[in-house]
Tab-separated table of C-alpha atoms in Angstrom:
chain	number	residue	atom	x	y	z
U	162	MET	CA	-8.083	63.854	-192.629
U	163	SER	CA	-11.709	64.194	-193.118
U	164	ARG	CA	-13.262	67.878	-192.994
U	165	PHE	CA	-14.962	67.720	-189.478
U	166	ARG	CA	-11.751	66.668	-187.886
U	167	LYS	CA	-10.064	69.408	-189.856
U	168	VAL	CA	-13.194	71.870	-188.603
U	169	LEU	CA	-12.395	70.754	-185.250
U	170	ALA	CA	-8.067	70.865	-185.593
U	171	LEU	CA	-8.872	74.961	-185.803
U	172	VAL	CA	-11.145	75.445	-182.283
U	173	PRO	CA	-7.931	75.542	-180.228
U	174	LEU	CA	-6.322	77.748	-183.027
U	175	LEU	CA	-9.909	80.045	-182.545
U	176	LEU	CA	-10.320	79.959	-178.913
U	177	GLY	CA	-6.773	81.353	-178.295
U	178	VAL	CA	-5.440	80.753	-174.574
U	179	LEU	CA	-8.798	79.645	-173.546
U	180	ALA	CA	-8.605	76.464	-175.341
U	181	THR	CA	-5.179	75.692	-173.787
U	182	PRO	CA	-4.638	73.027	-171.424
U	183	ALA	CA	-3.928	73.816	-167.471
U	184	PRO	CA	-0.436	74.267	-167.561
U	185	ALA	CA	1.819	71.429	-166.242
U	186	ALA	CA	5.138	71.633	-164.767
U	187	PRO	CA	8.276	69.373	-166.244
U	188	ALA	CA	9.013	66.175	-164.455
U	189	ALA	CA	12.036	67.162	-163.575
U	190	PHE	CA	13.084	71.310	-163.580
U	191	THR	CA	16.416	72.024	-165.624
U	192	HIS	CA	19.321	74.380	-163.734
U	193	PRO	CA	19.767	76.842	-164.336
U	194	GLY	CA	17.182	77.387	-166.148
U	195	VAL	CA	15.617	80.848	-165.621
U	196	LEU	CA	15.015	83.768	-168.497
U	197	VAL	CA	19.296	81.935	-169.815
U	198	SER	CA	19.651	78.462	-170.262
U	199	ARG	CA	23.291	76.782	-169.903
U	200	PRO	CA	23.128	76.079	-174.029
U	201	GLN	CA	22.321	80.478	-174.219
U	202	LEU	CA	24.862	81.230	-171.754
U	203	ASP	CA	27.807	79.072	-173.726
U	204	PHE	CA	26.887	80.515	-176.815
U	205	VAL	CA	26.576	84.277	-174.932
U	206	LYS	CA	30.304	83.193	-173.339
U	207	THR	CA	31.664	81.481	-177.032
U	208	LYS	CA	30.765	84.546	-178.671
U	209	VAL	CA	31.913	87.020	-176.454
U	210	ASN	CA	35.502	85.592	-175.862
U	211	ALA	CA	36.142	85.388	-179.839
U	212	GLY	CA	35.073	89.250	-179.796
U	213	THR	CA	32.009	89.453	-181.873
U	214	GLN	CA	29.363	92.039	-181.987
U	215	PRO	CA	27.157	92.749	-180.792
U	216	TRP	CA	28.401	90.484	-177.197
U	217	LYS	CA	31.336	91.752	-177.178
U	218	ALA	CA	30.123	95.815	-176.430
U	219	ALA	CA	26.730	94.732	-174.351
U	220	TYR	CA	29.213	92.283	-172.047
U	221	ASP	CA	32.269	95.525	-172.062
U	222	GLN	CA	28.647	97.604	-170.796
U	223	ALA	CA	27.831	94.735	-168.880
U	224	ARG	CA	31.412	94.877	-166.924
U	225	ALA	CA	32.036	98.512	-166.956
U	226	SER	CA	28.792	99.055	-165.098
U	227	ALA	CA	28.175	99.921	-161.654
U	228	TYR	CA	26.585	97.253	-161.415
U	229	ALA	CA	29.664	94.996	-161.489
U	230	SER	CA	32.175	96.928	-159.397
U	231	LEU	CA	33.923	93.677	-156.790
U	232	SER	CA	33.456	96.684	-154.053
U	233	ARG	CA	29.834	96.600	-153.871
U	234	THR	CA	28.664	96.486	-150.751
U	235	PRO	CA	25.551	94.918	-150.371
U	236	LYS	CA	23.239	97.497	-148.477
U	237	PRO	CA	19.962	95.112	-147.159
U	238	ARG	CA	16.717	96.055	-145.696
U	239	ALA	CA	14.910	93.778	-143.213
U	240	VAL	CA	11.653	95.348	-144.277
U	241	VAL	CA	11.923	96.993	-147.715
U	242	GLU	CA	9.445	100.040	-146.995
U	243	CYS	CA	7.800	101.442	-151.318
U	244	GLY	CA	4.870	104.003	-152.198
U	245	SER	CA	3.398	104.208	-155.467
U	246	TYR	CA	6.951	105.577	-157.348
U	247	SER	CA	8.633	104.628	-154.765
U	248	ASN	CA	7.803	107.634	-152.391
U	249	PRO	CA	8.863	106.670	-150.285
U	250	ASN	CA	11.780	104.747	-151.657
U	251	TYR	CA	13.663	102.934	-148.194
U	252	GLY	CA	15.174	99.921	-150.196
U	253	CYS	CA	13.857	100.339	-153.135
U	254	THR	CA	16.178	101.105	-155.292
U	255	ASP	CA	19.585	99.397	-153.744
U	256	GLU	CA	16.926	96.084	-153.616
U	257	ARG	CA	16.548	96.108	-156.995
U	258	GLU	CA	20.516	97.299	-157.648
U	259	ASP	CA	21.578	94.491	-155.717
U	260	ALA	CA	19.930	91.859	-157.162
U	261	ILE	CA	20.241	92.636	-160.709
U	262	ALA	CA	23.984	93.222	-159.679
U	263	ALA	CA	24.337	89.881	-158.235
U	264	TYR	CA	22.547	88.850	-162.281
U	265	THR	CA	25.496	90.813	-163.367
U	266	ASP	CA	28.123	89.307	-161.925
U	267	ALA	CA	26.655	85.210	-162.490
U	268	LEU	CA	26.810	86.333	-166.142
U	269	ILE	CA	30.397	87.692	-166.211
U	270	TRP	CA	31.474	84.674	-163.563
U	271	TYR	CA	30.177	82.135	-166.473
U	272	ILE	CA	31.648	84.057	-169.391
U	273	THR	CA	34.912	84.879	-167.773
U	274	GLY	CA	35.769	81.781	-165.359
U	275	ASP	CA	36.457	84.177	-163.163
U	276	ALA	CA	35.063	82.840	-159.247
U	277	ARG	CA	36.102	86.777	-158.097
U	278	TYR	CA	32.242	87.810	-159.523
U	279	ALA	CA	31.508	84.574	-158.575
U	280	GLN	CA	31.934	84.668	-154.855
U	281	LYS	CA	30.218	89.175	-155.535
U	282	SER	CA	27.390	87.428	-156.418
U	283	ILE	CA	26.883	85.102	-153.592
U	284	ALA	CA	27.991	88.065	-151.765
U	285	LEU	CA	25.271	89.856	-152.238
U	286	MET	CA	22.359	87.153	-152.145
U	287	ASP	CA	23.693	86.117	-149.046
U	288	ALA	CA	23.300	90.099	-147.308
U	289	TRP	CA	20.343	89.891	-148.445
U	290	SER	CA	19.363	86.623	-147.166
U	291	ALA	CA	20.487	87.115	-143.458
U	292	VAL	CA	17.755	90.165	-143.405
U	293	ILE	CA	15.014	90.851	-145.107
U	294	THR	CA	11.825	89.939	-144.023
U	295	SER	CA	8.925	91.706	-145.094
U	296	HIS	CA	7.715	94.695	-148.096
U	297	THR	CA	5.321	97.175	-147.138
U	298	ASN	CA	3.666	100.280	-148.243
U	299	SER	CA	1.433	101.128	-151.483
U	300	ASN	CA	3.983	99.389	-154.106
U	301	ALA	CA	4.967	96.250	-152.585
U	302	PRO	CA	3.938	93.911	-155.404
U	303	LEU	CA	5.631	95.559	-157.588
U	304	GLN	CA	8.597	95.902	-155.793
U	305	THR	CA	8.222	93.015	-154.378
U	306	GLY	CA	8.126	91.568	-158.602
U	307	TRP	CA	10.923	93.782	-159.907
U	308	ALA	CA	13.964	91.944	-157.419
U	309	GLY	CA	11.752	88.627	-157.273
U	310	SER	CA	12.730	88.327	-160.822
U	311	SER	CA	16.245	89.421	-161.051
U	312	TRP	CA	17.494	86.933	-157.679
U	313	PRO	CA	16.769	83.465	-159.897
U	314	ARG	CA	18.041	84.395	-162.164
U	315	ALA	CA	21.623	84.832	-161.067
U	316	ALA	CA	20.739	82.548	-158.120
U	317	GLU	CA	19.720	79.792	-161.046
U	318	ILE	CA	23.471	80.365	-162.125
U	319	ILE	CA	25.608	80.464	-159.593
U	320	LYS	CA	23.700	77.262	-157.747
U	321	TYR	CA	24.126	74.635	-161.057
U	322	THR	CA	27.985	76.344	-162.442
U	323	TYR	CA	30.243	77.639	-159.189
U	324	SER	CA	31.637	74.689	-156.394
U	325	SER	CA	29.495	76.016	-153.713
U	326	TRP	CA	27.474	77.772	-151.953
U	327	PRO	CA	26.962	77.214	-148.387
U	328	ASN	CA	24.030	80.052	-147.636
U	329	SER	CA	21.699	78.635	-151.057
U	330	GLY	CA	18.964	76.730	-149.328
U	331	ARG	CA	19.084	80.313	-146.934
U	332	PHE	CA	18.565	82.485	-149.971
U	333	ALA	CA	15.759	79.736	-151.090
U	334	THR	CA	14.028	80.515	-147.883
U	335	MET	CA	14.243	84.344	-148.328
U	336	LEU	CA	12.677	84.142	-151.824
U	337	ARG	CA	9.424	81.462	-150.530
U	338	THR	CA	9.167	83.620	-147.341
U	339	VAL	CA	9.774	86.778	-148.659
U	340	TYR	CA	8.910	87.314	-152.286
U	341	LEU	CA	6.484	84.302	-153.529
U	342	SER	CA	3.989	84.645	-151.217
U	343	LYS	CA	3.529	88.443	-152.197
U	344	VAL	CA	3.569	87.623	-155.622
U	345	ILE	CA	2.120	84.235	-156.174
U	346	ASN	CA	-1.913	85.475	-156.191
U	347	GLY	CA	-1.610	88.187	-158.274
U	348	SER	CA	-2.956	92.174	-158.285
U	349	ASN	CA	-5.971	93.940	-160.364
U	350	SER	CA	-3.337	96.943	-160.844
U	351	ASN	CA	-2.257	97.490	-163.966
U	352	GLY	CA	-1.258	94.600	-165.640
U	353	ASN	CA	2.133	95.254	-165.527
U	354	TRP	CA	2.501	94.594	-162.253
U	355	GLU	CA	0.556	91.168	-161.962
U	356	LEU	CA	3.314	90.388	-165.024
U	357	SER	CA	6.224	91.641	-163.454
U	358	MET	CA	4.929	89.964	-160.325
U	359	MET	CA	4.256	86.114	-162.136
U	360	GLU	CA	7.796	86.739	-163.892
U	361	ALA	CA	8.614	86.685	-160.193
U	362	ALA	CA	6.678	84.027	-159.549
U	363	VAL	CA	7.474	81.357	-162.395
U	364	GLY	CA	11.307	81.890	-161.884
U	365	ILE	CA	11.070	81.729	-157.989
U	366	SER	CA	8.995	78.584	-158.838
U	367	VAL	CA	11.922	76.633	-161.137
U	368	PHE	CA	14.667	77.865	-158.131
U	369	LEU	CA	12.573	75.663	-155.373
U	370	GLU	CA	11.397	73.383	-157.824
U	371	ASP	CA	8.211	73.987	-156.767
U	372	LYS	CA	5.589	72.345	-158.880
U	373	ALA	CA	1.850	73.215	-157.506
U	374	SER	CA	3.497	77.020	-157.802
U	375	TYR	CA	5.103	76.435	-161.096
U	376	ASP	CA	1.647	75.986	-162.487
U	377	LYS	CA	-0.424	78.470	-160.783
U	378	ALA	CA	2.120	81.476	-161.568
U	379	VAL	CA	1.563	80.672	-165.582
U	380	ALA	CA	-2.105	79.925	-165.151
U	381	ARG	CA	-2.349	83.348	-163.896
U	382	TYR	CA	0.320	84.708	-166.557
U	383	ARG	CA	-1.726	83.200	-169.513
U	384	ASN	CA	-4.605	84.519	-168.215
U	385	ARG	CA	-3.083	88.017	-167.788
U	386	VAL	CA	-0.958	87.782	-171.696
U	387	ALA	CA	-4.489	87.074	-172.877
U	388	ALA	CA	-5.838	90.513	-171.048
U	389	TYR	CA	-3.134	92.982	-171.578
U	390	VAL	CA	-2.569	92.581	-176.041
U	391	TYR	CA	-5.459	93.327	-177.671
U	392	LEU	CA	-6.085	90.825	-180.926
U	393	SER	CA	-9.342	91.116	-183.176
U	394	THR	CA	-10.053	87.224	-182.372
U	395	ASP	CA	-10.869	88.536	-179.599
U	396	GLY	CA	-13.603	90.405	-180.763
U	397	SER	CA	-14.991	94.716	-180.237
U	398	LEU	CA	-13.536	94.219	-176.299
U	399	PRO	CA	-10.069	93.138	-174.533
U	400	ARG	CA	-10.375	90.319	-172.937
U	401	THR	CA	-10.542	90.934	-168.647
U	402	VAL	CA	-8.714	88.293	-165.924
U	403	PRO	CA	-11.484	86.439	-163.438
U	404	GLY	CA	-11.787	88.576	-160.513
U	405	SER	CA	-10.911	92.003	-162.357
U	406	GLY	CA	-14.377	93.088	-161.421
U	407	LEU	CA	-14.774	94.632	-165.333
U	408	SER	CA	-17.691	93.870	-166.571
U	409	SER	CA	-19.022	96.854	-168.706
U	410	ARG	CA	-17.763	98.099	-171.874
U	411	ASP	CA	-17.630	101.615	-170.061
U	412	GLN	CA	-15.639	100.144	-167.240
U	413	ILE	CA	-13.285	98.083	-170.019
U	414	VAL	CA	-12.300	101.394	-171.777
U	415	ASN	CA	-11.523	102.870	-168.403
U	416	TYR	CA	-9.566	100.547	-167.549
U	417	TRP	CA	-7.395	101.382	-170.671
U	418	GLN	CA	-6.344	104.575	-170.035
U	419	GLY	CA	-9.687	105.161	-171.952
U	420	GLN	CA	-9.403	104.141	-175.807
U	421	SER	CA	-12.237	102.732	-177.162
U	422	THR	CA	-10.614	101.573	-180.043
U	423	PHE	CA	-8.769	98.120	-180.489
U	424	VAL	CA	-6.264	97.029	-182.578
U	425	ASP	CA	-3.833	94.162	-182.912
U	426	GLY	CA	-0.396	94.807	-180.158
U	427	LEU	CA	-2.890	97.703	-178.364
U	428	THR	CA	-2.572	97.196	-174.836
U	429	GLN	CA	-3.409	97.579	-171.812
U	430	GLU	CA	-1.616	100.894	-170.827
U	431	THR	CA	-0.549	102.187	-174.236
U	432	CYS	CA	-2.357	105.202	-173.335
U	433	ARG	CA	-0.616	105.221	-169.798
U	434	ASP	CA	2.759	105.361	-171.222
U	435	PHE	CA	5.316	103.296	-173.561
U	436	THR	CA	7.709	102.886	-170.070
U	437	HIS	CA	4.777	100.882	-168.601
U	438	THR	CA	3.779	99.145	-170.841
U	439	GLY	CA	8.057	98.151	-171.866
U	440	TYR	CA	7.358	96.773	-168.020
U	441	GLY	CA	4.801	94.113	-169.406
U	442	ILE	CA	6.360	93.343	-172.966
U	443	ALA	CA	9.213	92.274	-171.029
U	444	ALA	CA	7.696	90.631	-169.186
U	445	ILE	CA	5.749	88.569	-171.502
U	446	ALA	CA	8.650	87.590	-172.762
U	447	ASP	CA	11.245	86.547	-169.816
U	448	VAL	CA	8.469	84.121	-168.625
U	449	ALA	CA	7.998	82.750	-172.294
U	450	GLU	CA	11.958	82.006	-172.115
U	451	THR	CA	11.586	80.399	-169.261
U	452	LEU	CA	9.015	78.297	-170.039
U	453	ARG	CA	11.253	77.276	-172.961
U	454	ILE	CA	13.562	76.441	-171.098
U	455	GLN	CA	11.646	74.135	-168.584
U	456	GLY	CA	10.424	72.465	-171.436
U	457	GLU	CA	6.589	74.574	-173.143
U	458	ASP	CA	7.370	76.598	-176.031
U	459	VAL	CA	4.892	79.435	-175.872
U	460	TYR	CA	5.950	81.158	-178.750
U	461	SER	CA	4.293	79.187	-182.139
U	462	THR	CA	1.072	79.622	-179.887
U	463	ASP	CA	-1.450	82.552	-179.375
U	464	LEU	CA	0.898	83.916	-176.606
U	465	GLY	CA	3.618	84.048	-179.149
U	466	THR	CA	1.343	86.260	-181.508
U	467	ARG	CA	0.315	88.213	-178.767
U	468	LEU	CA	3.918	89.487	-177.818
U	469	ARG	CA	4.693	89.801	-182.675
U	470	GLN	CA	1.661	92.548	-182.013
U	471	ALA	CA	2.749	94.145	-178.746
U	472	LEU	CA	6.498	94.389	-179.575
U	473	GLY	CA	5.779	95.331	-183.386
U	474	PHE	CA	2.499	97.754	-182.474
U	475	GLN	CA	4.776	99.550	-179.751
U	476	SER	CA	7.718	99.859	-181.856
U	477	LYS	CA	6.623	101.188	-185.354
U	478	TYR	CA	5.245	104.605	-182.973
U	479	GLN	CA	8.714	104.382	-180.365
U	480	LEU	CA	10.296	104.631	-184.178
U	481	GLY	CA	8.639	107.617	-185.034
U	482	ALA	CA	5.534	106.594	-186.672
U	483	ALA	CA	2.470	109.646	-187.079
U	484	VAL	CA	0.369	108.828	-183.948
U	485	PRO	CA	-3.502	108.786	-185.847
U	486	SER	CA	-6.239	110.472	-183.938
U	487	TRP	CA	-8.059	107.710	-183.003
U	488	LEU	CA	-5.103	105.939	-180.672
U	489	CYS	CA	-4.715	107.657	-177.510
U	490	SER	CA	-6.417	110.823	-178.358
U	491	GLY	CA	-3.398	110.936	-180.817
U	492	HIS	CA	-0.462	111.009	-178.310
U	493	LEU	CA	1.606	108.527	-177.495
U	494	ASN	CA	4.129	109.401	-174.592
U	495	LEU	CA	6.536	107.369	-175.320
U	496	GLY	CA	10.005	105.648	-174.099
U	497	LEU	CA	9.832	101.615	-174.497
U	498	GLY	CA	13.300	100.554	-173.217
U	499	PRO	CA	15.668	97.935	-173.510
U	500	VAL	CA	13.088	95.481	-173.534
U	501	THR	CA	12.945	93.697	-177.008
U	502	GLU	CA	15.398	91.376	-177.487
U	503	VAL	CA	14.166	88.609	-175.538
U	504	GLY	CA	10.875	88.120	-177.278
U	505	PHE	CA	12.175	89.973	-180.513
U	506	ASN	CA	14.931	87.075	-180.450
U	507	ALA	CA	12.355	83.500	-179.837
U	508	LEU	CA	10.286	85.411	-182.368
U	509	ASN	CA	12.691	86.134	-185.343
U	510	THR	CA	15.832	84.058	-184.836
U	511	ARG	CA	14.142	81.570	-183.335
U	512	LEU	CA	11.232	81.439	-185.246
U	513	GLY	CA	11.658	82.964	-188.485
U	514	ILE	CA	8.849	85.550	-188.484
U	515	ALA	CA	9.650	88.735	-189.941
U	516	MET	CA	9.569	91.739	-188.087
U	517	THR	CA	11.267	94.375	-189.716
U	518	ASN	CA	9.425	97.646	-186.851
U	519	THR	CA	10.271	95.360	-184.022
U	520	GLN	CA	14.606	94.803	-185.514
U	521	THR	CA	15.255	98.044	-186.703
U	522	LEU	CA	14.362	98.985	-182.407
U	523	THR	CA	16.079	96.425	-181.233
U	524	GLU	CA	18.994	97.150	-183.410
U	525	ARG	CA	19.058	100.495	-183.346
U	526	GLN	CA	19.204	100.121	-179.376
U	527	ARG	CA	22.156	97.852	-179.372
U	528	PRO	CA	23.792	97.025	-176.531
U	529	ALA	CA	20.560	97.314	-174.754
U	530	GLY	CA	22.034	97.801	-171.376
U	531	SER	CA	19.325	97.521	-168.270
U	532	ASN	CA	16.263	99.685	-167.135
U	533	ASN	CA	17.460	99.263	-163.442
U	534	LEU	CA	14.803	97.829	-162.186
U	535	PHE	CA	13.904	94.224	-163.676
U	536	VAL	CA	15.457	94.206	-167.263
U	537	ALA	CA	18.990	92.997	-167.652
U	538	TRP	CA	22.027	93.139	-170.241
U	539	GLN	CA	19.650	91.782	-172.735
U	540	THR	CA	21.600	92.088	-175.807
U	541	LEU	CA	24.005	90.495	-174.811
U	542	THR	CA	22.547	87.325	-173.209
U	543	HIS	CA	19.344	87.049	-176.348
U	544	ALA	CA	20.461	88.781	-179.278
U	545	GLY	CA	20.574	86.068	-182.135
U	546	ASN	CA	20.794	83.405	-179.442
U	547	PRO	CA	19.897	80.327	-181.069
U	548	ALA	CA	19.773	78.046	-178.260
């Protein structure tokens, strides 16, 4: 290869996501294909049934949780109203937890073959699809994103591995009219909002086999990831997303919670708290995993680098490293949550990248449970999963 061609070959790496071609939906969607694939589920089933750790402990944790109760009564509402920090909370917790329960039951169905769990998952999904019409109040977009991330995970497993779901069409209509319409255009709020909304939009688009919505959601996701996690290659300031209204240094620093020194792996919400940062990191990894199942592996790109750096940076301080004075005025609000398994598995297990701090934190937190919002059972589904 000539020197000129070698230089040209480096251009996409130097430009990062800006040089990435426009996302394209697969010619045919893979099912089940939201966060977990059939080969991944088969891997988990084999490990659990053999009593192998950490999968058996993770399965036992899910099975013993309230989410897996066969006596669970769904609590659907026509209108779910969620204010800031779920105040007021009219159906917000019920909706999120019923969605996680449907996913939990779907996983248990696949692992055990016990049809009662498939039927319970269906009962939960049917109850909501028969009733809900909208989300309202200030947190409506985020609430829709959270619940809308869990529903298609459950629906994909049930529709494509269980024998019968008569109301699957009604459920699809609910996802399109109540959820997708609310999240597909994104948000200029804190980055974890839009990332969760795009997780819902991508997952729903897979279930609906909606290529146009899939492409739109993936494009918005890429822009938000690049604007959520800083890399030194971005220059002196973090990137912004189109339409953000952030044009000056002061505006960007304010949006980054007052942080004016930028280093690899810092996120837009690091100086807010690690809990919200964890939401953002989880959604980044979850969407990347769904894209990989659908045929586009983004872990080896700029996006994967941002995820790796974000995981490593936050893990380091979550593990107790001293906080320097230049970082968030020397104080961090910790609490990253059970959000590291998906990204760690993709980058470490599959790609072989050493991630010392992330590995230590991930293994320390096993089995990772649920954050009761949209993250659930990642040790079960993704620990050491090569599929």
